XYZ file of N, CA, C and O in Angstrom:
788
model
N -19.515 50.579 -4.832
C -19.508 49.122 -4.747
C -18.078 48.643 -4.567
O -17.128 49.030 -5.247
N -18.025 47.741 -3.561
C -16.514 46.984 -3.092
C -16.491 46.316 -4.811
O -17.417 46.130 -5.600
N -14.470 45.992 -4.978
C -14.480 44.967 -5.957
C -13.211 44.376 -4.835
O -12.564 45.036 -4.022
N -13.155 43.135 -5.088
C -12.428 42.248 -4.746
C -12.038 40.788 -5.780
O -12.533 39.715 -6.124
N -10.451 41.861 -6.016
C -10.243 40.727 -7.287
C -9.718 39.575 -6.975
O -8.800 39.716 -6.168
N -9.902 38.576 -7.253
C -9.488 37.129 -6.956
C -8.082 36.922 -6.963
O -7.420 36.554 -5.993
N -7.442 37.303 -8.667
C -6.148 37.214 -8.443
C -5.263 37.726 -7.861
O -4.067 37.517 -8.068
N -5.968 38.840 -6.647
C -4.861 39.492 -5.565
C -5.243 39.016 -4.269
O -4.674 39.609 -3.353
N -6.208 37.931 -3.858
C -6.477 36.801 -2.557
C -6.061 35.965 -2.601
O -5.985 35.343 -3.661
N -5.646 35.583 -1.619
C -5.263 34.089 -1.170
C -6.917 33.257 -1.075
O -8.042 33.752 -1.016
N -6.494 31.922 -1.091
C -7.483 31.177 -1.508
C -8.537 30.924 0.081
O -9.651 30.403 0.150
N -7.839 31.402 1.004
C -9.093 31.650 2.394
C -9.854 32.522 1.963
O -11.072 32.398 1.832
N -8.919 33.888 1.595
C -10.201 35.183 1.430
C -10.981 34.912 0.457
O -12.142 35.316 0.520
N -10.584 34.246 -0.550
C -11.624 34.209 -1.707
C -12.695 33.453 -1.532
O -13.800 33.658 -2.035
N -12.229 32.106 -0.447
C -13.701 30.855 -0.337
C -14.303 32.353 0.958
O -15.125 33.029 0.338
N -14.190 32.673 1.764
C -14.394 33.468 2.533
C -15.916 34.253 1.887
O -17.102 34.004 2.103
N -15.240 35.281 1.022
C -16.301 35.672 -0.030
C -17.555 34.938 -0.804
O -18.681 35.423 -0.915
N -17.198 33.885 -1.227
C -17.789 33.066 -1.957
C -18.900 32.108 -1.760
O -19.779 31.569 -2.432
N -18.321 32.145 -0.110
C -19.442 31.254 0.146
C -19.880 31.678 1.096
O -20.551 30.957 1.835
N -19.597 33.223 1.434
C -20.778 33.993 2.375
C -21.963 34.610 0.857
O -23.081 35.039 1.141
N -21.611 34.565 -0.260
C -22.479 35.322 -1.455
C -23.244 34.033 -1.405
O -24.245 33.976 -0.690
N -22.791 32.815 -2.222
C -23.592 31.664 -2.684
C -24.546 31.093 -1.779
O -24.356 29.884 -1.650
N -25.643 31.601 -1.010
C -26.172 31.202 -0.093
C -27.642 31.067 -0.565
O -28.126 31.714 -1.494
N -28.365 30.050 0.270
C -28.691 29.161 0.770
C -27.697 28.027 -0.104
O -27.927 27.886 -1.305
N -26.762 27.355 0.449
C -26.305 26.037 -0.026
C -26.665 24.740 -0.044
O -25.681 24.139 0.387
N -27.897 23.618 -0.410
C -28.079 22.260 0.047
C -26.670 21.623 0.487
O -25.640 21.857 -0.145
N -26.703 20.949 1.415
C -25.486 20.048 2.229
C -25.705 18.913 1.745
O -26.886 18.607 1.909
N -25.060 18.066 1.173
C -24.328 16.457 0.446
C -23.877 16.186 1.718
O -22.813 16.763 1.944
N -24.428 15.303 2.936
C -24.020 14.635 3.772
C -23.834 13.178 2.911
O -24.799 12.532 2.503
N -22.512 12.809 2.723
C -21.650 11.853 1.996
C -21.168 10.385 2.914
O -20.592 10.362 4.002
N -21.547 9.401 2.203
C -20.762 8.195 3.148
C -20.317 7.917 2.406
O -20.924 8.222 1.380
N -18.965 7.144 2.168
C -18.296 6.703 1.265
C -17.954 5.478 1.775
O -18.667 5.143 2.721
N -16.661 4.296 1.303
C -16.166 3.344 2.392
C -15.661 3.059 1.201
O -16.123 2.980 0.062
N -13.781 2.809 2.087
C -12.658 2.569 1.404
C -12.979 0.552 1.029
O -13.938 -0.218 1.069
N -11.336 0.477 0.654
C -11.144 -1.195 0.652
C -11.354 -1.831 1.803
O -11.850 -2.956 1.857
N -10.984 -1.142 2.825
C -10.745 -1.856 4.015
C -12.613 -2.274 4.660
O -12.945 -3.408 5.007
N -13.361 -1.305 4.669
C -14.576 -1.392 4.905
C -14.536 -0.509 6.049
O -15.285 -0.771 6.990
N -13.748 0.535 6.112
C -13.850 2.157 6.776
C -14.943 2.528 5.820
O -15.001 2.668 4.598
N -15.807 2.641 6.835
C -17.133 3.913 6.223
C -17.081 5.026 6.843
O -17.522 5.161 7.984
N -16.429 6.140 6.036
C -16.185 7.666 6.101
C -17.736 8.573 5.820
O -18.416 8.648 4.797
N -17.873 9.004 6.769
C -19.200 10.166 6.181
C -18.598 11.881 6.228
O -17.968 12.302 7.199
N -18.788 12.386 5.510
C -18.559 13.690 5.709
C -19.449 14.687 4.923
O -19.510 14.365 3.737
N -20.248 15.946 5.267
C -20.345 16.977 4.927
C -20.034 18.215 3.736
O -19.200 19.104 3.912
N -20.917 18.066 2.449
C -20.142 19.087 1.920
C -21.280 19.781 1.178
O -22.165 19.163 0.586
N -21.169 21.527 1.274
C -22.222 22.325 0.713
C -21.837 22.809 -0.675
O -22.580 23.749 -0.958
N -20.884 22.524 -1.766
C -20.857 22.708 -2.872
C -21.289 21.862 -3.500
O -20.586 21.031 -4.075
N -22.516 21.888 -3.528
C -23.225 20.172 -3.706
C -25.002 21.189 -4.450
O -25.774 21.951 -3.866
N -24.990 20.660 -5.927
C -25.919 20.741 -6.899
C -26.521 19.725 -7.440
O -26.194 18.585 -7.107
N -27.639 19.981 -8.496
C -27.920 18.866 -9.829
C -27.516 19.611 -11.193
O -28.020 20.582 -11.757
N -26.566 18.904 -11.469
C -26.574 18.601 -13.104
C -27.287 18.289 -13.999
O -27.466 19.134 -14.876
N -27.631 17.614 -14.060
C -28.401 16.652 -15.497
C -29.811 16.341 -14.970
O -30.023 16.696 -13.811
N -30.875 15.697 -15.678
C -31.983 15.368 -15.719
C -32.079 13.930 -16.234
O -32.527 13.014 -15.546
N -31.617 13.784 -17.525
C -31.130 12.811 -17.983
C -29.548 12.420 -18.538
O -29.345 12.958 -19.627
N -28.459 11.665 -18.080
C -29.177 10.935 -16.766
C -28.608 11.800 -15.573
O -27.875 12.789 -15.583
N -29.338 10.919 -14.287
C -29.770 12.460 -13.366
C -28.385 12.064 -12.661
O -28.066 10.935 -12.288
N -27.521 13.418 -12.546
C -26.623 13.543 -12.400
C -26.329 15.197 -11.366
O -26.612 16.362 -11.645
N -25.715 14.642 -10.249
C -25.440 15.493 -9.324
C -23.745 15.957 -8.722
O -22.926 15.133 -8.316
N -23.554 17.211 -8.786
C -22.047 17.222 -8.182
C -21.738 17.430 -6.831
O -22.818 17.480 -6.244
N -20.886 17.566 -6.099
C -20.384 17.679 -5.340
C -18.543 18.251 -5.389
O -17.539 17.548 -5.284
N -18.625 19.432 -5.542
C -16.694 19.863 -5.235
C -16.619 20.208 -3.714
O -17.195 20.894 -2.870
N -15.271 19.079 -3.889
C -14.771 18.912 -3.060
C -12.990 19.712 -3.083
O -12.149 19.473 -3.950
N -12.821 20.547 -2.031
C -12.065 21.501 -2.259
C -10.367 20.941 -1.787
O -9.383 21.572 -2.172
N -10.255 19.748 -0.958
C -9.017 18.642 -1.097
C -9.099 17.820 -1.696
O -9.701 17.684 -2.760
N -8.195 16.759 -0.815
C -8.189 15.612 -1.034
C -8.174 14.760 -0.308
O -7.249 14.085 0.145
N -9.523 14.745 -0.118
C -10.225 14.480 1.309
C -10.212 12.351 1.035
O -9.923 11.791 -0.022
N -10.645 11.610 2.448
C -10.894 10.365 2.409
C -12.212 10.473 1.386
O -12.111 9.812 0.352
N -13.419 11.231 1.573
C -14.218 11.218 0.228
C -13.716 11.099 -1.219
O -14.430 10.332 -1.865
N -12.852 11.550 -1.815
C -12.224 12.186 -2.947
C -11.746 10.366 -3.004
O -12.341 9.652 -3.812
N -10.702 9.780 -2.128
C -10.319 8.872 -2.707
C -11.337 7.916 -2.676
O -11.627 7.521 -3.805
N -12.119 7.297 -1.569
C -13.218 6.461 -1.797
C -13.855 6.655 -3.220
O -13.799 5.708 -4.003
N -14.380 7.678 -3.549
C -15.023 7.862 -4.288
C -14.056 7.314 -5.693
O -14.412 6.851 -6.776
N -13.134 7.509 -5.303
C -12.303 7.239 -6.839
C -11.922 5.684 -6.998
O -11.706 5.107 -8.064
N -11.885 5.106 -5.637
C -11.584 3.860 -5.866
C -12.491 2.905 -5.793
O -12.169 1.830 -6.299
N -14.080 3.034 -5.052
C -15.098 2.181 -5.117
C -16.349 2.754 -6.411
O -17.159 2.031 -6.992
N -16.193 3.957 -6.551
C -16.973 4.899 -7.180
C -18.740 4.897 -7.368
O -19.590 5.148 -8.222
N -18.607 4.369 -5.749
C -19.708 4.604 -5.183
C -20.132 5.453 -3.598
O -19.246 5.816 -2.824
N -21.168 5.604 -3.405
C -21.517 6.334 -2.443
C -22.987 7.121 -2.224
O -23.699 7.397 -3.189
N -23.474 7.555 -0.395
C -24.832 7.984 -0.391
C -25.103 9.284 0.011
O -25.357 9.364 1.213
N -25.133 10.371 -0.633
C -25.896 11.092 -0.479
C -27.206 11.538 0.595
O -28.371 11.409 0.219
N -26.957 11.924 1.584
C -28.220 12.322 2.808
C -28.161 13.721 2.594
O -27.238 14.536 2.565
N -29.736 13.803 2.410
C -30.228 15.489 2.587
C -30.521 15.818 3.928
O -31.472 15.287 4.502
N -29.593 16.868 4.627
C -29.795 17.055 6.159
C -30.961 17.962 6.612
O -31.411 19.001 6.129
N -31.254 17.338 7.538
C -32.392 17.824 8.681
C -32.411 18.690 9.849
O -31.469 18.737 10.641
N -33.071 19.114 9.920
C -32.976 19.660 11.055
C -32.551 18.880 12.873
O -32.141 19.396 13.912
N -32.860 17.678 12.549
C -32.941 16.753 13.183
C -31.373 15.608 13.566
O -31.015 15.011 14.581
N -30.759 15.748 12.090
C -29.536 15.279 12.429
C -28.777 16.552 11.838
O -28.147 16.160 10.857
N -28.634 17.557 11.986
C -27.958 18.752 11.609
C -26.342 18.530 12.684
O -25.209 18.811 12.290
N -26.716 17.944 14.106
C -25.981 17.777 15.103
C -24.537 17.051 14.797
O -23.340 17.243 15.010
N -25.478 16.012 14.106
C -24.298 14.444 14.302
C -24.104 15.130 13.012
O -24.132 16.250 13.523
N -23.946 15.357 11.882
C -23.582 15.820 10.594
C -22.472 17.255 11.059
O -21.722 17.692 10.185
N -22.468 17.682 12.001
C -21.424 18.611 11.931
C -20.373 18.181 12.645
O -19.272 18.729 12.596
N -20.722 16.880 13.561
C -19.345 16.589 14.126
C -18.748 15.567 13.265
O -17.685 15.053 13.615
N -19.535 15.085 11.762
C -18.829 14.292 11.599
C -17.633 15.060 10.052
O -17.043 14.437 9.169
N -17.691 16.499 10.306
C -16.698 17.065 9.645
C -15.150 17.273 10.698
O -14.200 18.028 10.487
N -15.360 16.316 11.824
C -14.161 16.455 12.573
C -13.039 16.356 11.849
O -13.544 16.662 10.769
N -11.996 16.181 11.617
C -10.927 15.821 10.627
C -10.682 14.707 11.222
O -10.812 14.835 12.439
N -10.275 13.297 10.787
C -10.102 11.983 11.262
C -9.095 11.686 10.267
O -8.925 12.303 9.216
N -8.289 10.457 10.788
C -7.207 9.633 10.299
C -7.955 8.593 9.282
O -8.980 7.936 9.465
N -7.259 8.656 8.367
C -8.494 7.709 6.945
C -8.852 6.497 6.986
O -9.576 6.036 6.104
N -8.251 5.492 8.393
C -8.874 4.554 9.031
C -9.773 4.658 9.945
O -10.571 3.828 10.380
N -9.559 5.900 10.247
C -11.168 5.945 11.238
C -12.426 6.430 11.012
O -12.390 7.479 10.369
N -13.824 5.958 11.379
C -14.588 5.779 10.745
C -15.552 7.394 11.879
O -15.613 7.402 13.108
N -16.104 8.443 10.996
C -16.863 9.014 11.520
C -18.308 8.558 12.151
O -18.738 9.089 13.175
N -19.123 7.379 11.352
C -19.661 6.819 11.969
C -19.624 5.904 12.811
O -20.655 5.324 13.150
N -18.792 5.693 13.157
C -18.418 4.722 14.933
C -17.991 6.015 15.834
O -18.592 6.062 16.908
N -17.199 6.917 15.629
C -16.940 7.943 16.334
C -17.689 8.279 17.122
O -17.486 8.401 18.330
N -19.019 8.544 16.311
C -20.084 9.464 16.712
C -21.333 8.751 16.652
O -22.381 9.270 16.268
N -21.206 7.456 17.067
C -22.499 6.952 17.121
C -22.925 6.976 15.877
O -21.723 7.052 15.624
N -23.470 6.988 14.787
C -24.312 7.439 13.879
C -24.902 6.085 13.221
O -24.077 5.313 12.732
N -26.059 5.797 13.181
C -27.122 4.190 13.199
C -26.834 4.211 11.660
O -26.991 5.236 10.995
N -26.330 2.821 11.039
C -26.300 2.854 9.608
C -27.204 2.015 9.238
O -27.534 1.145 10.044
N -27.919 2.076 7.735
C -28.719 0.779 7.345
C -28.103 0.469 5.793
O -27.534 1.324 5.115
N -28.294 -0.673 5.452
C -28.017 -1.213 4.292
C -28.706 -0.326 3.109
O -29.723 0.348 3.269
N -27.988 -0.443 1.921
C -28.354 0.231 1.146
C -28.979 -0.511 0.048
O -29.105 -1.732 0.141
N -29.508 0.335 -1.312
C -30.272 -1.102 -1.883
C -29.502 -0.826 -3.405
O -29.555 -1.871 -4.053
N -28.986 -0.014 -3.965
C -28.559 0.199 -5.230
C -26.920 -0.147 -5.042
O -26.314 -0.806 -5.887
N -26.186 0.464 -3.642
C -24.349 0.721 -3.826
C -24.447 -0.147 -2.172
O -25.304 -0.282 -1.299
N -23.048 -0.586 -2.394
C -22.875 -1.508 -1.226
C -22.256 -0.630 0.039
O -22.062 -1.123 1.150
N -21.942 0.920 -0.349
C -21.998 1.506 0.726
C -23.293 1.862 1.298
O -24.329 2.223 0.740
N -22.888 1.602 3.086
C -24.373 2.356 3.681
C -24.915 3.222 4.125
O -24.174 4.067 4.627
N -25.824 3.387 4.167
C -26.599 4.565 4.305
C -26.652 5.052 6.147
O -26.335 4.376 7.125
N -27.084 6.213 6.085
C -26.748 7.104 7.282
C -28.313 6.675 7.652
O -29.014 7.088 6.729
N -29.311 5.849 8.883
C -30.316 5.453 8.988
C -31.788 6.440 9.026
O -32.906 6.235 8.554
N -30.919 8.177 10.220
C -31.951 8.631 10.025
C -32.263 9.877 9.152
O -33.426 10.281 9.168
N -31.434 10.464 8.465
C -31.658 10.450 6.839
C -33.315 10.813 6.283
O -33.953 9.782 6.069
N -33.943 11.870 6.072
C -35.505 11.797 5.764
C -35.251 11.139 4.265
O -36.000 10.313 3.744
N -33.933 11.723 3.629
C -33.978 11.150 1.834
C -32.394 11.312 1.527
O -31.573 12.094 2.007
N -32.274 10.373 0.633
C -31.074 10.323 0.329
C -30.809 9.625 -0.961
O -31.557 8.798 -1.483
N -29.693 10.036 -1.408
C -29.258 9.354 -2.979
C -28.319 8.538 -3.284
O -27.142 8.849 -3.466
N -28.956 7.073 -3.378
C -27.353 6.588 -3.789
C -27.042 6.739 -5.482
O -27.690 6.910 -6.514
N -25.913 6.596 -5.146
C -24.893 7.377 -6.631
C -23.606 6.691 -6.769
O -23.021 6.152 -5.830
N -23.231 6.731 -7.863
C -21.853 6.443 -8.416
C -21.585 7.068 -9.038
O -22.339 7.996 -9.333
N -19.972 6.883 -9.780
C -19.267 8.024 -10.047
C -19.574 8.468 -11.446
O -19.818 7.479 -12.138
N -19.641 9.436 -12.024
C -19.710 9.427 -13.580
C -18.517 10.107 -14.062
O -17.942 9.829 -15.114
N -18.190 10.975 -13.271
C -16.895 11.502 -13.773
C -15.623 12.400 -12.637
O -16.030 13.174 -11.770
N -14.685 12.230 -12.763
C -14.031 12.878 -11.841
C -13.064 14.184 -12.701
O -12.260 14.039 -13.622
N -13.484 15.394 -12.032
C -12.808 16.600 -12.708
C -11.962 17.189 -11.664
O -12.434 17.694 -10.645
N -10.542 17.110 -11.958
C -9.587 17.873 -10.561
C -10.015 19.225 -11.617
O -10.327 19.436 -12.789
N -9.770 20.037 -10.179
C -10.265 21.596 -10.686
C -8.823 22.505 -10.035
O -8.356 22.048 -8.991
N -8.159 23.722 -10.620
C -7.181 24.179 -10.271
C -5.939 23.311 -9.552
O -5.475 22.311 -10.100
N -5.496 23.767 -8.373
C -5.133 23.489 -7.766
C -5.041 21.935 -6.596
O -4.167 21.079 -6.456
N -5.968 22.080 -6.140
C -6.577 21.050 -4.961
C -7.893 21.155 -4.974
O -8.406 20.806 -3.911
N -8.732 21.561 -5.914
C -10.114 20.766 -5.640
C -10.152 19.931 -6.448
O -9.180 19.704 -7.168
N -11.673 19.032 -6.561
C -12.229 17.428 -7.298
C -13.675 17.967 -7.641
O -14.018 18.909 -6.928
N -14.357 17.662 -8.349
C -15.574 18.179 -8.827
C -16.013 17.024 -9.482
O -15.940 16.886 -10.703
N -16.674 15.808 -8.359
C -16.915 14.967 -8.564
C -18.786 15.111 -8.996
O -19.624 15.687 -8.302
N -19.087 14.244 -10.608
C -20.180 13.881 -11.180
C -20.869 12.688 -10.745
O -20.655 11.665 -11.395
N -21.548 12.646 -9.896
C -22.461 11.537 -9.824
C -23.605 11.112 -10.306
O -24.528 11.910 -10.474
N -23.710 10.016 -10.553
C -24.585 9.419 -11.591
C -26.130 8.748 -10.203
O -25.883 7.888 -9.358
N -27.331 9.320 -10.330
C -27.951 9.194 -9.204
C -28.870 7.540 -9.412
O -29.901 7.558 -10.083
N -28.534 6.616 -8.980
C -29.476 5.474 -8.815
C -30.333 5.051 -8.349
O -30.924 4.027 -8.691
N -30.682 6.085 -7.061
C -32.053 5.064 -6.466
C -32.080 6.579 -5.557
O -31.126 7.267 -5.193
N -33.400 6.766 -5.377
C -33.727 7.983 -4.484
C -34.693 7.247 -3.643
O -35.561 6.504 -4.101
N -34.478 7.514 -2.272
C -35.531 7.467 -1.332
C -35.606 8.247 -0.211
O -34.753 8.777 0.501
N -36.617 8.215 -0.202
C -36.879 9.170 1.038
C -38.159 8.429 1.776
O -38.614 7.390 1.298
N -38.837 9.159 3.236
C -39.617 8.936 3.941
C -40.760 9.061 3.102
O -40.778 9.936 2.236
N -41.930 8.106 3.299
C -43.749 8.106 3.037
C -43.942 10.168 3.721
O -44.766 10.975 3.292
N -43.392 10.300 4.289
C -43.860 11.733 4.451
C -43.489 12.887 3.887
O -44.143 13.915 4.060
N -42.501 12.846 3.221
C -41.667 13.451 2.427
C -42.434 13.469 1.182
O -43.026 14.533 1.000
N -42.571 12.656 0.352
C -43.305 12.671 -0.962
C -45.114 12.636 -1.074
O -45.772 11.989 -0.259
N -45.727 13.391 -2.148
C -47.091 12.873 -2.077
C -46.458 12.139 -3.770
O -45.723 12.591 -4.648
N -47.112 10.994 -3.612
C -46.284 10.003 -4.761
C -47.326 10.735 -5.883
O -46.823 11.579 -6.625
N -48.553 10.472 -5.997
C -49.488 10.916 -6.586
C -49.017 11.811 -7.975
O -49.075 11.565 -9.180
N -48.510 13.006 -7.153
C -47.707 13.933 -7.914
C -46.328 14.010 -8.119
O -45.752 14.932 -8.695
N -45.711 12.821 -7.536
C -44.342 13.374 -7.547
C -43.612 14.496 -6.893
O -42.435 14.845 -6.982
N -44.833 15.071 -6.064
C -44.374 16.130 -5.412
C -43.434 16.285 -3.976
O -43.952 15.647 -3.059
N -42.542 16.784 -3.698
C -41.582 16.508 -2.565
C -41.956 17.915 -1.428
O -41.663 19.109 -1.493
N -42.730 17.104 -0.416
C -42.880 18.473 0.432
C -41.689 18.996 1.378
O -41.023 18.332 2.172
N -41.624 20.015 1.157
C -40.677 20.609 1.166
C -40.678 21.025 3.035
O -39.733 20.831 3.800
N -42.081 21.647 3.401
C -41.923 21.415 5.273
C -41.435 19.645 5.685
O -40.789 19.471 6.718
N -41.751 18.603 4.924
C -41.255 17.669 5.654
C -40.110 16.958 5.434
O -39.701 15.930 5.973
N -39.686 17.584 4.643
C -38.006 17.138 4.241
C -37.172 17.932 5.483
O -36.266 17.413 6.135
N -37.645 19.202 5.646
C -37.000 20.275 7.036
C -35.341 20.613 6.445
O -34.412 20.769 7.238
N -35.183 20.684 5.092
C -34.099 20.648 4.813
C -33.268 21.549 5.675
O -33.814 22.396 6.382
N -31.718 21.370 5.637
C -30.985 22.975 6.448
C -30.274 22.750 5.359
O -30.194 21.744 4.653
N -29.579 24.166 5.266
C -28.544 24.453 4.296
C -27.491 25.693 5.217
O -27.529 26.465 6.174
N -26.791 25.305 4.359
C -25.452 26.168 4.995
C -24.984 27.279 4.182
O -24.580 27.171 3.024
N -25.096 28.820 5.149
C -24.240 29.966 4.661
C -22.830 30.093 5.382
O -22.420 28.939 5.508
N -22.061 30.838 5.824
C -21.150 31.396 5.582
C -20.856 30.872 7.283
O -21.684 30.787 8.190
N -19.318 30.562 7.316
C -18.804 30.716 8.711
C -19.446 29.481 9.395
O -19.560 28.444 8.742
N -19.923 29.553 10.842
C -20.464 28.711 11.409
C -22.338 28.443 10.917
O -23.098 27.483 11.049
N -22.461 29.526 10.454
C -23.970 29.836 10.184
C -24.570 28.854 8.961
O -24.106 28.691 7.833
N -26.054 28.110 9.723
C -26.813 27.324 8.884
C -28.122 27.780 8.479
O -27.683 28.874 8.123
N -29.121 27.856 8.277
C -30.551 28.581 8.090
C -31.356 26.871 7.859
O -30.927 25.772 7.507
N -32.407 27.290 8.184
C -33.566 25.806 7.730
C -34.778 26.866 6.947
O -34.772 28.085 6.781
N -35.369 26.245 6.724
C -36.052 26.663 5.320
C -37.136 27.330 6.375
O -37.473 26.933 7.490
N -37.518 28.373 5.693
C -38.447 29.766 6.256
C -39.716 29.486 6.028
O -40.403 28.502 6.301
N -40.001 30.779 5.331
C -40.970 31.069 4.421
C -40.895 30.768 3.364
O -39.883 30.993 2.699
N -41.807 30.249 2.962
C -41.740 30.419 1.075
C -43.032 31.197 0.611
O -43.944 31.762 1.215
N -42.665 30.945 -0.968
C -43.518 31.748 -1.692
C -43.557 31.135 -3.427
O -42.593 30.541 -3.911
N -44.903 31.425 -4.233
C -44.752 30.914 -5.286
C -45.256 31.928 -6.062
O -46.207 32.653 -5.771
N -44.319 31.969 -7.462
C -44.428 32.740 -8.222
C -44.678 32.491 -9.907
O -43.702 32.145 -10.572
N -45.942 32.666 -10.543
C -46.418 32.262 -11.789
C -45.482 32.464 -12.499
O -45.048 33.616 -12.507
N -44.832 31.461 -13.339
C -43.660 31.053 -14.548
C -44.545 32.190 -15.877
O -45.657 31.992 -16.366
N -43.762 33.135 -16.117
C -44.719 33.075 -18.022
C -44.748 31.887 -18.569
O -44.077 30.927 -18.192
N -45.618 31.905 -19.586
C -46.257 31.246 -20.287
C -46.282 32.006 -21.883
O -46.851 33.090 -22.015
N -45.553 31.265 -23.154
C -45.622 31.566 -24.096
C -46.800 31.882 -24.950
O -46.638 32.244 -26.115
């Protein structure tokens, strides 16, 4: 078995490693918007849930990106779970841009009003979360390991059977991101009986 110790990599080889292992990743397609009313969207797959109560989700962010400060100075923002469908416009809008310019004018991308945070939402989006900040953690060096506090979830009538609360999972079409250029969309599945005490 390879070992590859951290404290003898530089910090490429190590994300290198790390996030060819941590795979399937959900993608935090992020809008944020400064003072000025620049609405920044960007892309990021270190993106989990925390908490249940209250429901609380992270996102590290590995600079100090226009996200990082929006987020710190409006400490709000929306959350889009990506599709197969806008997988496209979501990767160009990790272009690197000047922090007055707006990825969604760049690239076309249709916005709609939001109903919980006064930033807006990315339109075609199957579900998405708006959120504010709950806590901001700088981590080492140059990352942010921002806590969000989740306020309002919606998604498409096709996405949920409300009934159950259940979130179908073929019509969300989620993609997630492994390693390098490489994305995967959801396969096969399979279900497996939990014990029971």
């Amino acid at each position: 078995m390879k070992a590859f110790k951290t404290k003898d990599m530089n910090s490429k080889e190590a994300y290198k490693l790390i996030s060819g292992l941590v795979v399937p990743r959900p993608i935090a397609w992020l809008t944020t918007q400064n003072s000025q009313g620049v609405v920044n969207a960007a892309p990021f797959s270190f993106f989990n849930v925390v908490s249940k109560e209250p429901v609380i989700v992270s996102i590290a962010m590995t600079e100090m990106k226009d996200s990082v400060r929006n987020l710190l100075e409006r400490e709000e923002g929306v959350i889009h779970l990506v599709n197969t469908e806008n997988v496209e416009a979501m990767n160009q809008t990790s272009t690197p841009l000047a922090a007055n310019e707006s990825e969604v004018e760049k690239f076309g991308i249709s916005l709609t009003a939001s109903q919980e945070v006064e930033v807006p939402s990315i339109a075609n989006a199957k579900a998405r979360l708006e959120v504010t900040l709950y806590k901001h953690i700088p981590v080492g060096k140059t990352s942010h390991l921002m806590l969000l506090e989740v306020k309002n979830i919606l998604m498409d009538d096709a996405v949920i059977d409300e009934d159950k609360l259940y979130i179908k999972a073929e019509a969300l079409d989620s993609v997630a991101r492994l390693s390098g250029r490489a994305y995967t969309a959801l396969g096969e599945t399979f279900e497996i009986t939990r014990p029971i005490k």
